GROMACS .gro file of C-alpha atoms in nm:
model
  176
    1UNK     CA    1   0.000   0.000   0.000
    2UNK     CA    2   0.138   0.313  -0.097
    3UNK     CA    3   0.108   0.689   0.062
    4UNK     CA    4  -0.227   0.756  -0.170
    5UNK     CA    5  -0.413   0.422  -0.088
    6UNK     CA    6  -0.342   0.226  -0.351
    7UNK     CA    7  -0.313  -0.161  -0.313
    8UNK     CA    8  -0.016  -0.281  -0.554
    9UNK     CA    9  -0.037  -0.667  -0.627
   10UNK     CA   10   0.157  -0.945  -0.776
   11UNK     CA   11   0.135  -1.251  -0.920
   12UNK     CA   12   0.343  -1.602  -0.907
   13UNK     CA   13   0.337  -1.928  -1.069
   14UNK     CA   14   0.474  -2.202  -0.841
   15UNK     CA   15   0.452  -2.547  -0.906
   16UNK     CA   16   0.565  -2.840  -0.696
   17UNK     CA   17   0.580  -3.139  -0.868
   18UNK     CA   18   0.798  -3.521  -0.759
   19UNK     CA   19   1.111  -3.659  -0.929
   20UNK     CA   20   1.130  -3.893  -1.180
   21UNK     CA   21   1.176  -4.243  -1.078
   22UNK     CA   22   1.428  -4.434  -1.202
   23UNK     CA   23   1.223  -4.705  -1.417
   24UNK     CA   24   1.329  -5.043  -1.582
   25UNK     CA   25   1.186  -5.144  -1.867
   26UNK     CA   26   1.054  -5.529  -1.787
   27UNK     CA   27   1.059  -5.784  -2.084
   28UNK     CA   28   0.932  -6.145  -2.037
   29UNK     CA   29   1.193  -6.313  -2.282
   30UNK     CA   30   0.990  -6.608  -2.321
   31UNK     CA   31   0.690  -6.367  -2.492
   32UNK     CA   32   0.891  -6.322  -2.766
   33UNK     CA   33   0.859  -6.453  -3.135
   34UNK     CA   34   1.169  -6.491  -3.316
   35UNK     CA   35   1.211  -6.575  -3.700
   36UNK     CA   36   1.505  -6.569  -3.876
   37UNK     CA   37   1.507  -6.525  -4.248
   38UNK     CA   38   1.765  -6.477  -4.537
   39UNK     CA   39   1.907  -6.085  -4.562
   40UNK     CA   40   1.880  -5.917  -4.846
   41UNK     CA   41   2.101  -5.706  -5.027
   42UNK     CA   42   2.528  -5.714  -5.113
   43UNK     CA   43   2.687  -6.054  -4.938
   44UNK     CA   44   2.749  -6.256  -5.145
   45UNK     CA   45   2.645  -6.644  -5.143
   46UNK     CA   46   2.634  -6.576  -4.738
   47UNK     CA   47   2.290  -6.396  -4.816
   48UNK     CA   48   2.158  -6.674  -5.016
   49UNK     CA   49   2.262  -6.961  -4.811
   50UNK     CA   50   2.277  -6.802  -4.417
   51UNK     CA   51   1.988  -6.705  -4.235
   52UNK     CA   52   2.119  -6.412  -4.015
   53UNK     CA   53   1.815  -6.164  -4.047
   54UNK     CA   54   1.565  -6.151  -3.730
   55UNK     CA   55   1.254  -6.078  -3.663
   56UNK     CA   56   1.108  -6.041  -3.302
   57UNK     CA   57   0.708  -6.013  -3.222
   58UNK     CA   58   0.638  -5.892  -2.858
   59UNK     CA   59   0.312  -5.888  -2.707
   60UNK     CA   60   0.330  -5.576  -2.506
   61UNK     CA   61   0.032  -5.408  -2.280
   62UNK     CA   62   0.039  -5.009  -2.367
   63UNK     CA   63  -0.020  -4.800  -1.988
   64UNK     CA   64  -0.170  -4.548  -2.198
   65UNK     CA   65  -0.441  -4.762  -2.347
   66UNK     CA   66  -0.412  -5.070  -2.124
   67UNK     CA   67  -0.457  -5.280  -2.494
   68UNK     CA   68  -0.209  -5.554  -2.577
   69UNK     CA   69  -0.006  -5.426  -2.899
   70UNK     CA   70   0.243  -5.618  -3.054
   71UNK     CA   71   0.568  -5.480  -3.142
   72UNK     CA   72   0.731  -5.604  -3.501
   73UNK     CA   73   1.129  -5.528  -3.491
   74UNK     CA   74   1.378  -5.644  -3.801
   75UNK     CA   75   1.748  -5.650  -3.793
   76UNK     CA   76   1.957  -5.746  -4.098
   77UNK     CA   77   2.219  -5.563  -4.009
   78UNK     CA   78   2.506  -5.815  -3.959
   79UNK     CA   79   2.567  -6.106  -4.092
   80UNK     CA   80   2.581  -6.268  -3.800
   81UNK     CA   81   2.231  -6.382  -3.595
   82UNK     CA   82   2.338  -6.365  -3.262
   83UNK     CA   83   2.417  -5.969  -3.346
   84UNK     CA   84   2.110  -5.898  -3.525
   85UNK     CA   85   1.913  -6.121  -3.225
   86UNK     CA   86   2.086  -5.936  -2.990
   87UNK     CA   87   2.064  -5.581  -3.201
   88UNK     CA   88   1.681  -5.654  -3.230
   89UNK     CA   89   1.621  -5.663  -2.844
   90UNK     CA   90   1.804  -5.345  -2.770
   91UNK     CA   91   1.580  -5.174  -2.985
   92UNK     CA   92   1.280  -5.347  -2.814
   93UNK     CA   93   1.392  -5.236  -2.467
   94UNK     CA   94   1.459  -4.896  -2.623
   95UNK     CA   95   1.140  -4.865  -2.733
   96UNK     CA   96   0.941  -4.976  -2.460
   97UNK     CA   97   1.135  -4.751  -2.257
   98UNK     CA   98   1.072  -4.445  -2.468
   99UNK     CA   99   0.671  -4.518  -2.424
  100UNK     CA  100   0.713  -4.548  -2.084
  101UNK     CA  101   0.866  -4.258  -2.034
  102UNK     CA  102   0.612  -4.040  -2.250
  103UNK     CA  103   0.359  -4.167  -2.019
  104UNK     CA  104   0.528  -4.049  -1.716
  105UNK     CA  105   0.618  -3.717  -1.923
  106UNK     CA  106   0.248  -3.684  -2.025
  107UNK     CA  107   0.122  -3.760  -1.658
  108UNK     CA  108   0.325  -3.494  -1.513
  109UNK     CA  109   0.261  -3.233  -1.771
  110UNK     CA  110  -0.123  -3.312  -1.672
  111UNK     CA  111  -0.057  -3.301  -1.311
  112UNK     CA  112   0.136  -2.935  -1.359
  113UNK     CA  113  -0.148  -2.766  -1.558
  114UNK     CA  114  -0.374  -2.891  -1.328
  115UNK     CA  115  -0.165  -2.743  -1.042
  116UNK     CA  116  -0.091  -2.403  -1.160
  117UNK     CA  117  -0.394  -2.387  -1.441
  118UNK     CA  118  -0.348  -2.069  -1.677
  119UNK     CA  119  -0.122  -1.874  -1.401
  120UNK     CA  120  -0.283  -1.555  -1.524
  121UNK     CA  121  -0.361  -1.309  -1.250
  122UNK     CA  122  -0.721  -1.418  -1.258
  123UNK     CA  123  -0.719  -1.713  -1.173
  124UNK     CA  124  -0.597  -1.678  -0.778
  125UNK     CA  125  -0.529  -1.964  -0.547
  126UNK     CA  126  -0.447  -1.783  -0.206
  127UNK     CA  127  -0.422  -1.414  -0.156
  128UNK     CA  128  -0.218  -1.277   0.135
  129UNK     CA  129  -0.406  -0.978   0.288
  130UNK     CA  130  -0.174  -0.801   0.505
  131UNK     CA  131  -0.384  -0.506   0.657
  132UNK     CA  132  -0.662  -0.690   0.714
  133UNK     CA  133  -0.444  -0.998   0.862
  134UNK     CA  134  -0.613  -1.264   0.636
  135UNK     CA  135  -0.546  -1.561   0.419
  136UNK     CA  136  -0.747  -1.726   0.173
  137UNK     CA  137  -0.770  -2.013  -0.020
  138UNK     CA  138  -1.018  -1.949  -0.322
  139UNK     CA  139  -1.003  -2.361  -0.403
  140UNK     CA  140  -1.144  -2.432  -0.162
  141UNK     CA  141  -1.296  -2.140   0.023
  142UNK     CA  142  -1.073  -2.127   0.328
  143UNK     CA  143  -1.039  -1.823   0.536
  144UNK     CA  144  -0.841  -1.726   0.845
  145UNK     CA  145  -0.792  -1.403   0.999
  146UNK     CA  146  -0.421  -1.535   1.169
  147UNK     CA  147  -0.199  -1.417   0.894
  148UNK     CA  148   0.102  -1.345   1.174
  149UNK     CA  149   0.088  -1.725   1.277
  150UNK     CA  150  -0.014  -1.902   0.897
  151UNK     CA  151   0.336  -1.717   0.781
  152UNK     CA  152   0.509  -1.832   1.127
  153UNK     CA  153   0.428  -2.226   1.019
  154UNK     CA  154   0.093  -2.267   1.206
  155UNK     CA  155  -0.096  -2.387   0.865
  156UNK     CA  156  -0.258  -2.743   0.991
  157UNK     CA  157  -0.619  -2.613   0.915
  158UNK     CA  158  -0.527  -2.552   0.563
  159UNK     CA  159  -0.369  -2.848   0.506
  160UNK     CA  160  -0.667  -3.042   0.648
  161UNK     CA  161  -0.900  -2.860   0.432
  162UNK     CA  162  -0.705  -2.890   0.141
  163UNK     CA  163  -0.667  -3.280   0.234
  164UNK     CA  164  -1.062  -3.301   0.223
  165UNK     CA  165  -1.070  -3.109  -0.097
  166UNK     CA  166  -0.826  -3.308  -0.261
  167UNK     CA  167  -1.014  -3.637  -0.130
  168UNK     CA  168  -1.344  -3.518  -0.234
  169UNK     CA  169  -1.217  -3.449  -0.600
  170UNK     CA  170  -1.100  -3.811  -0.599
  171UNK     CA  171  -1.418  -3.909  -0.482
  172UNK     CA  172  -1.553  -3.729  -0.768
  173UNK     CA  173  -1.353  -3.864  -1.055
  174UNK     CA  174  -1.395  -4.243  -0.943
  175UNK     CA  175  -1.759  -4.161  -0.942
  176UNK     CA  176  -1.689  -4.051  -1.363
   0.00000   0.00000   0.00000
């Protein structure tokens, strides 16, 4: 508050959010369908006569979806089939691991726009009222007229009601 009256405000964005966990991808090797076939291409006899290309088919459950997909990989890049077998899986972990990890990507970029929503001045969570001594909560409707202690640490009653909030919502969108 200035000399004249005026109230100056400001805005801030904060958003709190976990670390990633450290994830490994899991792979039942006995799920997966190998065929080998003849490479194509410059080699020789060795293309006609050696069966080095593989093919691996892997039954694999999609968290986005929860469906069953199955993954087609092809290596003929050797010409040796333990390389290409062994070629082929690394590119099935990798790419079970990279659709993993957009889940968790997308699941946190949901949980952080629904934690700090546009961030435009308009759309308040808690205001800080200083000469009146009060704090508010416009989620969830909470006032208390104990600024002094809510700044000094004594915020249980808005954690509880934000814990009931929270629950209810939950409530809510099992309901859905």
């Amino acid at each position: 508050t200035e000399t004249q009256g005026r109230m100056h405000t400001s805005a801030a964005t904060v958003a709190v959010l976990p670390e990633a966990d450290k994830f490994e991808v899991n792979i039942n090797e006995g799920d997966i369908k190998w065929d080998t076939f003849r490479s194509s291409g410059a080699g020789g006899q060795n293309v006609n006569k050696v069966e080095s290309g593989v093919r691996l088919r892997y039954p694999w459950k999609n968290p986005n979806t929860g469906e069953v997909e199955e993954i087609l990989i092809e290596c003929t890049e050797t010409r040796d089939q333990p390389k290409n077998k062994e070629r082929a899986l690394s590119r099935l972990y990798t790419f079970i691991h990279d659709r993993e990890h957009q889940k968790y990507v997308d699941d946190i970029a949901s949980r952080r726009k629904s934690l700090v929503s546009t961030g435009d001045r308009s759309a308040k969570i808690r205001t800080y009222n200083f000469p009146q001594g009060r704090v508010t909560d416009h989620r969830i409707g909470y006032t208390t007229h104990d600024l002094n202690g809510f700044l000094a640490g004594d915020i249980q009653d808005m954690i509880d009601a934000l814990t009931v909030a929270e629950n209810a919502e939950k409530l809510k969108e099992t309901e859905l």
